[in-house]
Coordinates of C-alpha atoms in Angstrom, one line a residue:
M1 CA -10.3 1.7 22.6
S2 CA -13.6 2.5 20.9
H3 CA -15.3 -0.3 19.1
R4 CA -16.0 2.0 16.2
D5 CA -12.3 2.5 15.7
Y6 CA -11.3 -1.2 16.2
T7 CA -8.5 -2.2 13.9
P8 CA -7.9 -5.9 13.6
G9 CA -4.4 -7.3 13.7
G10 CA -3.1 -5.6 16.8
T11 CA -2.9 -6.0 20.5
P12 CA -4.9 -3.7 22.9
T13 CA -1.7 -1.7 23.5
G14 CA -1.5 -0.9 19.8
V15 CA 1.5 -3.1 19.0
L16 CA 0.8 -4.8 15.6
L17 CA 1.6 -8.4 15.8
A18 CA 2.4 -8.8 12.1
A19 CA 1.4 -7.4 8.7
G20 CA -2.0 -8.9 8.0
A21 CA -2.3 -10.6 11.4
P22 CA -5.7 -12.4 11.6
S23 CA -8.3 -11.3 14.1
G24 CA -10.1 -14.6 14.0
P25 CA -11.3 -17.3 11.6
C26 CA -13.0 -14.9 9.3
G27 CA -12.5 -11.5 10.8
L28 CA -14.7 -9.6 13.1
V29 CA -18.4 -10.7 12.8
G30 CA -21.3 -8.6 13.9
A31 CA -23.0 -5.4 13.0
P32 CA -20.5 -2.6 12.5
P33 CA -20.8 0.5 14.8
G34 CA -20.8 3.1 12.0
P35 CA -19.2 6.5 11.9
P36 CA -18.6 8.7 14.9
L37 CA -20.9 11.7 15.3
G38 CA -19.5 15.2 14.7
P39 CA -20.7 18.4 16.3
S40 CA -23.7 18.5 14.0
G41 CA -24.4 14.8 13.6
P42 CA -23.0 12.3 11.2
S43 CA -21.6 13.6 8.0
T44 CA -20.6 12.1 4.6
P45 CA -17.7 12.6 2.3
V46 CA -17.8 15.6 0.0
G47 CA -14.7 15.0 -2.0
A48 CA -11.1 14.2 -2.0
P49 CA -8.8 16.6 -0.1
P50 CA -7.5 19.5 -2.2
G51 CA -3.9 18.3 -1.6
P52 CA -1.9 15.9 0.5
R53 CA -0.5 18.7 2.6
D54 CA -3.9 19.5 4.0
R55 CA -4.7 18.1 7.4
W56 CA -8.1 17.0 8.8
D57 CA -9.3 19.3 11.6
P58 CA -12.1 17.7 13.5
H59 CA -12.9 20.9 15.4
R60 CA -13.0 19.1 18.7
P61 CA -10.4 17.8 21.1
G62 CA -9.5 14.1 20.8
G63 CA -11.3 13.7 17.5
S64 CA -10.3 10.9 15.2
P65 CA -8.6 12.0 12.0
T66 CA -10.7 9.5 10.2
G67 CA -14.2 10.2 11.6
A68 CA -16.5 9.8 8.7
T69 CA -15.6 12.3 6.1
R70 CA -13.1 14.6 4.5
A71 CA -15.8 17.3 4.5
R72 CA -13.8 19.9 6.6
W73 CA -10.3 20.3 5.3
K74 CA -8.1 23.3 6.0
P75 CA -4.4 24.0 5.9
H76 CA -2.9 23.4 9.3
R77 CA 0.1 25.3 10.6
G78 CA 0.9 23.0 13.4
R79 CA 2.8 19.8 13.4
T80 CA 1.4 16.3 12.8
P81 CA 2.5 13.2 14.7
G82 CA 5.2 11.0 13.3
G83 CA 8.9 10.3 13.2
S84 CA 9.6 11.3 9.6
P85 CA 11.0 14.7 8.9
T86 CA 9.7 14.7 5.4
G87 CA 7.1 17.3 5.7
V88 CA 5.7 16.6 9.2
A89 CA 4.9 20.3 9.3
L90 CA 2.0 21.1 7.0
P91 CA 2.2 24.8 6.1
V92 CA -0.1 26.9 4.0
G93 CA 1.3 27.4 0.5
P94 CA 3.0 25.2 -2.1
P95 CA 3.6 21.5 -1.4
P96 CA 6.6 21.2 0.8
V97 CA 9.8 19.8 -0.6
P98 CA 10.8 16.9 1.7
T99 CA 13.5 17.7 4.2
C100 CA 15.2 14.5 3.1
P101 CA 17.2 15.9 0.1
V102 CA 16.2 13.3 -2.5
S103 CA 15.8 15.4 -5.6
P104 CA 16.4 14.6 -9.3
Q105 CA 19.6 16.5 -8.9
S106 CA 20.8 14.3 -6.0
V107 CA 21.1 11.2 -8.2
R108 CA 20.3 11.7 -11.8
N109 CA 19.3 8.0 -12.5
I110 CA 16.5 8.2 -9.9
A111 CA 14.4 10.2 -12.4
W112 CA 11.1 10.4 -10.5
G113 CA 8.0 9.4 -12.4
K114 CA 10.0 7.8 -15.3
H115 CA 12.7 5.5 -14.2
T116 CA 11.6 5.4 -10.5
R117 CA 7.8 4.8 -10.2
V118 CA 7.1 2.5 -7.3
V119 CA 8.5 3.4 -3.8
L120 CA 8.3 1.8 -0.4
D121 CA 8.4 4.3 2.6
V122 CA 9.2 2.6 5.9
G123 CA 8.0 4.2 9.1
C124 CA 6.2 6.8 7.0
G125 CA 4.9 9.2 9.7
V126 CA 1.9 10.8 8.1
A127 CA 3.3 9.9 4.6
S128 CA 4.1 13.4 3.5
F129 CA 7.0 11.9 1.4
G130 CA 4.5 9.8 -0.5
G131 CA 2.1 12.8 -0.9
Y132 CA 5.0 14.9 -2.3
L133 CA 6.0 12.1 -4.8
F134 CA 2.4 11.6 -5.9
E135 CA 2.5 14.9 -7.6
K136 CA 5.6 13.6 -9.5
D137 CA 3.8 10.6 -10.9
V138 CA 5.3 8.3 -8.3
I139 CA 3.2 6.0 -6.1
T140 CA 4.5 5.2 -2.6
M141 CA 3.5 2.2 -0.5
S142 CA 3.9 3.8 3.0
F143 CA 3.6 1.8 6.2
A144 CA 4.0 2.3 9.9
P145 CA 3.0 0.4 13.0
K146 CA -0.4 0.9 14.5
D147 CA -0.2 3.7 17.2
E148 CA -3.1 4.2 19.5
H149 CA -2.0 7.8 20.3
E150 CA -0.9 9.1 16.9
A151 CA -2.6 6.9 14.3
Q152 CA -0.1 8.0 11.6
V153 CA -1.4 5.6 9.0
Q154 CA -5.0 6.7 9.7
L155 CA -4.1 10.3 9.1
A156 CA -2.1 9.4 5.9
L157 CA -5.1 7.7 4.5
E158 CA -7.4 10.6 5.5
R159 CA -5.0 12.8 3.5
G160 CA -5.6 10.6 0.5
I161 CA -2.1 9.0 0.6
P162 CA -1.5 5.3 0.3
A163 CA -0.6 3.6 3.6
I164 CA -1.0 0.4 5.5
S165 CA -0.5 -0.7 9.1
A166 CA 2.5 -3.1 9.3
V167 CA 5.7 -3.7 11.2
M168 CA 9.0 -5.2 10.3
G169 CA 9.3 -7.9 12.8
S170 CA 9.7 -11.7 12.5
Q171 CA 7.9 -12.2 9.2
R172 CA 8.4 -11.1 5.6
L173 CA 6.5 -8.1 4.4
P174 CA 3.4 -9.0 2.3
F175 CA 5.1 -8.1 -1.0
P176 CA 6.9 -10.1 -3.7
S177 CA 10.7 -9.8 -4.2
K178 CA 12.4 -7.4 -6.5
V179 CA 9.4 -5.0 -7.0
F180 CA 10.2 -1.6 -5.4
D181 CA 12.3 0.8 -7.4
L182 CA 13.4 2.7 -4.3
V183 CA 13.0 2.3 -0.6
H184 CA 12.9 5.3 1.7
C185 CA 13.4 5.5 5.5
A186 CA 13.6 8.9 7.2
R187 CA 13.9 8.6 11.0
C188 CA 11.9 5.5 10.8
R189 CA 13.5 4.2 14.0
V190 CA 14.2 0.7 12.6
P191 CA 17.5 -0.8 13.9
W192 CA 18.8 -1.9 10.5
H193 CA 22.2 -2.9 11.9
A194 CA 20.8 -5.2 14.6
E195 CA 20.2 -9.0 14.6
G196 CA 22.7 -9.5 11.8
G197 CA 20.9 -7.0 9.6
S198 CA 17.8 -9.2 9.2
L199 CA 15.5 -6.2 8.6
L200 CA 17.8 -4.6 6.1
L201 CA 18.0 -7.9 4.3
E202 CA 14.2 -7.9 4.1
L203 CA 14.4 -4.6 2.3
N204 CA 17.1 -6.1 0.0
R205 CA 14.5 -8.8 -0.9
V206 CA 11.8 -6.4 -2.0
L207 CA 14.2 -3.9 -3.7
R208 CA 14.9 -4.3 -7.4
P209 CA 18.4 -5.0 -8.5
G210 CA 19.7 -1.6 -9.4
G211 CA 17.3 0.0 -7.0
Y212 CA 18.0 2.6 -4.4
F213 CA 17.8 2.8 -0.6
V214 CA 17.5 6.3 0.9
W215 CA 18.3 6.5 4.6
S216 CA 17.9 9.8 6.5
A217 CA 18.7 9.4 10.2
T218 CA 20.9 10.9 12.8
P219 CA 23.7 8.4 12.3
V220 CA 24.1 9.8 8.8
Y221 CA 24.7 13.4 9.8
Q222 CA 25.5 13.6 13.6
K223 CA 28.7 12.7 15.3
L224 CA 27.4 11.7 18.8
K225 CA 29.0 8.5 20.1
E226 CA 25.9 6.3 19.6
D227 CA 25.3 7.7 16.1
A228 CA 28.9 7.1 15.2
E229 CA 28.7 3.5 16.3
I230 CA 25.5 2.9 14.4
W231 CA 27.0 4.5 11.3
K232 CA 30.1 2.2 11.6
E233 CA 27.9 -0.9 11.9
M234 CA 25.7 0.2 9.0
T235 CA 28.8 0.9 6.8
S236 CA 30.1 -2.6 7.5
L237 CA 26.7 -4.2 6.9
T238 CA 25.9 -2.5 3.6
K239 CA 29.4 -3.2 2.3
S240 CA 28.9 -6.9 3.1
M241 CA 25.6 -6.7 1.2
C242 CA 27.4 -5.2 -1.8
W243 CA 25.3 -2.0 -1.5
D244 CA 27.2 0.9 -2.9
L245 CA 27.0 4.2 -1.0
I246 CA 26.8 6.6 -4.0
A247 CA 26.0 9.8 -2.2
I248 CA 25.3 11.6 1.0
R249 CA 23.2 14.7 0.4
K250 CA 22.6 17.4 3.1
D251 CA 19.7 19.8 3.2
R252 CA 21.0 23.4 3.2
L253 CA 18.3 24.6 5.5
N254 CA 18.5 22.3 8.5
S255 CA 21.6 20.2 7.8
V256 CA 19.6 16.9 7.8
A257 CA 21.3 14.5 5.5
A258 CA 20.4 11.3 3.6
A259 CA 22.7 8.4 2.6
I260 CA 21.8 7.0 -0.8
Y261 CA 22.7 3.3 -1.5
H262 CA 22.5 1.4 -4.7
K263 CA 21.7 -2.4 -4.9
P264 CA 24.0 -4.3 -7.3
L265 CA 22.9 -5.3 -10.8
S266 CA 25.0 -8.4 -10.9
N267 CA 26.4 -11.2 -8.7
E268 CA 30.0 -10.2 -9.2
C269 CA 30.4 -8.5 -5.8
Y270 CA 28.6 -11.4 -4.1
D271 CA 31.0 -13.9 -5.6
N272 CA 34.1 -11.9 -4.7
R273 CA 33.4 -11.3 -1.0
R274 CA 36.1 -12.5 1.3
Q275 CA 33.6 -13.6 3.9
P276 CA 30.2 -14.9 2.7
M277 CA 28.2 -13.0 5.4
P278 CA 25.4 -12.4 5.2
P279 CA 25.1 -15.7 3.4
M280 CA 23.3 -16.3 0.1
C281 CA 19.9 -18.0 0.4
V282 CA 19.6 -21.6 -0.5
E283 CA 18.4 -22.3 -4.0
D284 CA 15.0 -23.7 -3.0
D285 CA 14.1 -20.6 -0.9
D286 CA 11.3 -18.8 -2.9
P287 CA 11.9 -15.1 -2.5
D288 CA 8.3 -14.3 -3.6
T289 CA 6.7 -16.4 -0.9
A290 CA 5.7 -13.8 1.7
W291 CA 2.5 -14.7 3.5
Y292 CA 3.3 -15.8 7.1
V293 CA 6.9 -16.6 6.1
P294 CA 9.6 -16.0 8.7
L295 CA 12.4 -13.5 7.9
Q296 CA 15.5 -15.1 6.3
S297 CA 18.9 -13.6 7.2
C298 CA 20.2 -14.2 3.7
M299 CA 20.4 -12.7 0.2
H300 CA 19.0 -14.0 -3.1
R301 CA 21.2 -13.9 -6.2
V302 CA 20.5 -11.4 -8.9
P303 CA 18.8 -13.1 -11.9
T304 CA 21.1 -13.4 -14.8
D305 CA 19.0 -15.0 -17.5
A306 CA 17.6 -12.2 -19.7
S307 CA 14.1 -13.9 -19.5
E308 CA 14.0 -13.9 -15.7
R309 CA 12.2 -11.2 -13.7
G310 CA 14.7 -8.8 -12.2
S311 CA 17.4 -9.2 -14.8
Q312 CA 16.2 -6.0 -16.5
W313 CA 14.8 -2.7 -15.3
P314 CA 11.1 -2.1 -16.4
Q315 CA 10.3 0.3 -19.2
E316 CA 9.9 3.9 -18.2
W317 CA 6.6 5.1 -16.9
P318 CA 4.0 5.3 -18.4
R319 CA 5.0 2.8 -21.1
R320 CA 5.5 0.1 -18.5
L321 CA 1.8 0.3 -17.7
R322 CA 0.6 -0.8 -21.1
I323 CA 3.1 -3.5 -22.3
P324 CA 3.4 -7.0 -21.0
P325 CA 6.5 -7.5 -18.9
Y326 CA 9.5 -8.9 -20.8
W327 CA 9.6 -12.0 -18.6
L328 CA 6.0 -13.1 -19.3
N329 CA 6.5 -16.4 -21.3
S330 CA 4.2 -17.0 -24.2
S331 CA 4.4 -20.7 -23.5
E332 CA 2.8 -20.2 -20.1
V333 CA -1.0 -20.1 -19.7
G334 CA -2.5 -17.0 -18.1
V335 CA -5.2 -16.7 -15.5
Y336 CA -8.0 -16.6 -18.2
G337 CA -6.6 -19.4 -20.4
K338 CA -4.7 -17.5 -23.1
S339 CA -0.9 -17.3 -23.4
A340 CA 0.3 -15.1 -20.6
P341 CA 1.2 -12.0 -22.7
D342 CA -2.1 -12.3 -24.6
D343 CA -4.0 -12.8 -21.3
F344 CA -2.4 -9.6 -20.0
A345 CA -3.3 -7.6 -23.1
A346 CA -6.9 -8.9 -23.2
D347 CA -7.4 -8.1 -19.5
Y348 CA -6.2 -4.5 -20.0
E349 CA -8.5 -3.9 -23.0
H350 CA -11.4 -5.5 -21.1
W351 CA -11.0 -3.1 -18.1
K352 CA -10.4 0.0 -20.3
R353 CA -13.7 -0.8 -22.0
V354 CA -15.6 -1.5 -18.8
V355 CA -14.3 1.6 -17.0
S356 CA -14.9 4.0 -19.9
K357 CA -18.3 2.7 -20.9
S358 CA -19.8 1.8 -17.5
Y359 CA -17.9 2.8 -14.4
L360 CA -17.1 6.4 -15.3
H361 CA -20.5 7.4 -16.6
G362 CA -23.1 4.7 -16.2
L363 CA -23.2 4.2 -12.5
G364 CA -23.7 7.7 -11.1
I365 CA -20.4 7.8 -9.3
D366 CA -18.9 11.2 -8.8
W367 CA -15.2 10.4 -9.3
S368 CA -14.1 13.8 -8.1
K369 CA -15.1 12.5 -4.6
V370 CA -13.0 9.3 -5.0
R371 CA -9.3 9.1 -4.0
N372 CA -8.6 5.9 -2.1
V373 CA -9.6 2.8 -4.1
M374 CA -9.2 -0.9 -3.4
D375 CA -9.4 -3.8 -5.9
M376 CA -10.1 -6.9 -3.8
R377 CA -9.2 -9.3 -6.6
A378 CA -6.8 -7.4 -8.9
V379 CA -5.3 -10.3 -11.1
Y380 CA -3.2 -8.2 -13.6
G381 CA -4.1 -4.8 -12.2
G382 CA -6.2 -4.0 -15.3
F383 CA -8.9 -2.1 -13.3
A384 CA -6.2 0.1 -11.7
A385 CA -4.5 0.6 -15.1
A386 CA -7.8 1.8 -16.6
L387 CA -8.0 4.5 -13.9
K388 CA -4.6 5.9 -14.7
D389 CA -5.8 9.3 -15.8
L390 CA -7.9 9.9 -12.7
K391 CA -6.5 11.4 -9.5
V392 CA -6.9 8.2 -7.6
W393 CA -4.6 5.4 -6.3
V394 CA -5.6 1.7 -6.2
M395 CA -4.6 -0.8 -3.6
N396 CA -4.4 -4.0 -5.7
V397 CA -5.0 -7.1 -3.6
V398 CA -3.8 -10.5 -4.8
N399 CA -5.3 -13.4 -2.8
V400 CA -2.9 -15.9 -1.4
D401 CA -4.8 -18.8 -2.9
S402 CA -4.8 -17.3 -6.4
P403 CA -2.1 -17.3 -9.1
D404 CA 0.7 -15.0 -8.1
T405 CA 0.2 -12.1 -10.4
L406 CA 1.4 -9.4 -7.9
P407 CA 4.8 -9.2 -9.5
I408 CA 3.1 -8.3 -12.8
I409 CA 1.2 -5.5 -11.1
Y410 CA 4.4 -4.0 -9.8
E411 CA 6.2 -4.4 -13.1
R412 CA 3.6 -2.3 -14.8
G413 CA 4.1 0.6 -12.3
L414 CA 1.3 -0.2 -9.9
F415 CA 1.4 -1.6 -6.4
G416 CA -0.5 -4.0 -4.2
I417 CA -0.3 -6.5 -1.4
Y418 CA -0.9 -10.2 -0.7
H419 CA -3.9 -10.9 1.4
D420 CA -6.3 -13.6 2.5
W421 CA -9.9 -12.3 2.6
C422 CA -10.8 -14.9 5.1
E423 CA -8.9 -12.6 7.5
S424 CA -9.2 -8.9 8.3
F425 CA -7.3 -6.4 6.2
S426 CA -4.6 -4.3 8.0
T427 CA -6.1 -0.9 7.8
Y428 CA -8.1 1.5 9.9
P429 CA -11.9 1.8 9.7
R430 CA -13.5 4.0 7.0
T431 CA -10.4 4.6 5.0
Y432 CA -11.4 3.7 1.4
D433 CA -13.7 5.7 -0.9
L434 CA -14.5 2.9 -3.4
I435 CA -14.0 -0.9 -3.3
H436 CA -14.1 -3.1 -6.4
A437 CA -14.5 -6.9 -6.3
D438 CA -14.6 -8.9 -9.6
Q439 CA -15.4 -12.6 -9.3
L440 CA -14.0 -12.8 -5.8
F441 CA -16.8 -14.2 -3.6
S442 CA -17.7 -17.2 -5.7
N443 CA -14.3 -18.7 -5.0
L444 CA -13.9 -17.3 -1.6
K445 CA -17.0 -18.9 -0.2
K446 CA -15.4 -22.3 -0.6
R447 CA -13.1 -21.4 2.3
C448 CA -15.0 -19.1 4.5
S449 CA -18.4 -17.4 4.9
I450 CA -19.3 -14.4 2.9
L451 CA -21.0 -12.5 5.8
P452 CA -17.8 -11.7 7.8
V453 CA -16.0 -10.6 4.6
M454 CA -18.8 -8.2 3.9
V455 CA -18.7 -6.9 7.4
E456 CA -15.0 -6.2 6.8
V457 CA -15.8 -4.4 3.6
D458 CA -18.3 -2.3 5.6
R459 CA -15.6 -1.6 8.2
I460 CA -13.0 -0.2 5.8
L461 CA -15.3 1.7 3.4
R462 CA -16.3 5.3 4.3
P463 CA -20.0 6.3 4.7
G464 CA -20.9 7.5 1.2
G465 CA -18.3 5.1 -0.3
K466 CA -19.2 2.8 -3.2
L467 CA -18.9 -0.9 -3.7
L468 CA -18.7 -2.2 -7.3
L469 CA -19.3 -5.9 -7.5
R470 CA -19.2 -8.4 -10.3
D471 CA -19.9 -12.1 -9.7
E472 CA -22.3 -15.0 -10.2
P473 CA -25.9 -13.8 -10.0
K474 CA -26.6 -16.0 -7.0
I475 CA -23.6 -14.5 -5.2
V476 CA -24.7 -11.0 -6.1
S477 CA -28.2 -11.7 -4.7
E478 CA -26.7 -13.0 -1.4
I479 CA -24.5 -10.0 -1.0
E480 CA -27.4 -7.6 -1.8
S481 CA -29.3 -9.1 1.1
I482 CA -26.4 -8.6 3.4
L483 CA -25.9 -5.0 2.3
K484 CA -29.6 -4.2 2.9
S485 CA -29.4 -5.7 6.4
L486 CA -26.5 -3.2 7.0
H487 CA -28.8 -0.4 5.6
W488 CA -26.7 0.2 2.5
E489 CA -28.4 1.8 -0.5
V490 CA -28.3 -0.6 -3.4
R491 CA -28.1 1.7 -6.4
L492 CA -28.0 -0.8 -9.3
T493 CA -28.2 -4.6 -9.9
F494 CA -28.5 -6.4 -13.1
N495 CA -27.6 -9.8 -14.6
K496 CA -26.0 -10.4 -18.0
G497 CA -25.6 -14.0 -18.9
H498 CA -23.7 -15.7 -16.1
E499 CA -22.6 -12.5 -14.5
G500 CA -24.3 -10.2 -12.0
V501 CA -23.3 -6.6 -11.3
L502 CA -24.1 -4.6 -8.2
C503 CA -23.3 -0.9 -7.3
A504 CA -24.1 0.0 -3.7
E505 CA -23.4 2.9 -1.4
K506 CA -22.6 2.7 2.3
T507 CA -24.8 4.9 4.5
D508 CA -24.1 6.5 7.9
W509 CA -26.4 4.1 9.7
R510 CA -25.3 2.5 12.9
P511 CA -27.1 0.1 15.3
E512 CA -29.5 1.7 17.8
T513 CA -27.7 -0.1 20.7
F514 CA -24.5 1.7 19.7
L515 CA -26.3 5.0 19.4
G516 CA -27.7 4.6 22.9
S517 CA -24.3 4.0 24.4
S518 CA -22.5 6.9 22.6

């Protein structure tokens, strides 16, 4: 495996150990190798791809789909790697309707882009399902294992579609409970029925009460012996979980079908089961604790108090973006010291002001070239909310040692992930166009060195990508020195009171020792 494409968190054979698996005490330390060279030398990004159906063509055999740029995009008539049938062929023409027949007509209450806003796509292939839904005002957290031969997540990110490298194995996914409006699996090759249904129970944890699970796989629509046995076991398991099979929809063109399940809105079915299997989780099991937490083969009860998160469905999009969640208690103190609802509102107004008056016009950033964005310390997701009208998506990161605000981010129709920035982030090199970090490093340096974290930032940002940093002036100065040692172009630095601001651009520089060996 090439050093330039090194992706922490996996074994040399490409089997991901766990979502967010560490690569060492503070990530990979050392000068990064930089972008691969194309036929005419290193190139830089020239803009977001014209559409998620377009595929990177590197014009050379064996080329990485995430070399350094999206500069050469063209519609590709061939097939892309992946197990999902939802648009694995990328034809010229209008965006493909997913083969999995999940349309507004299939289940009226799904209501893409209004009632259903945040989706989890398991074993996503090249994330064509997520790309299709993006045009319907739906954001999809797609994930698949790292694959040395097909690099599905890498290609998805190159197409401008949200995706992470992760597996469903022995640990919980790095998401809170009750946050996804719908979970989708199309030929994702996950044995949901095995091991007492532990993996399906993990989906049950992250799915909202009243949410949908859409499963398109051969056991749904084929009658071979093995498929029939799996369907029988899945039927028994989902009934015992109180999931209601509300529809099986078949595609008229290729006869591929999808089973659509509905998670209960109350505890009535749980209480009336003849056999309590799978069991209910013990009361002191926190369903939102997800960082390095082993899977639990149990189910959590549906919240019944009207003030509890999960007892009600969020407001329709886009209203849910603007208003504080109904379960934010005014008696609780928020991250910035005000009551939680007031803190939420003030944060939103702050970032709308900063983005409109500074980020959009004052820093020389061409936002038409930005698609994949990361907020390294998202808090309430105010920065992402302020970018709502741009054709971008934001990976909101909530640090594991910070107040748990990630459920708030999901409640407002955004998405994100738990992470510890003293470890490497589970993504491929050069996959983000812009990274934002507000007041992150001054707290982070109490636990680990800033240098390896900045090397990780350099790894996941594209050449030509931008870093927007706000922190204490002393921290900003230290990071500026690190960036200059990596041959970044520091476009802007200034101090205002107790805060410093930095805007920098990553170049296509790489060490001479690496150049000599390529």
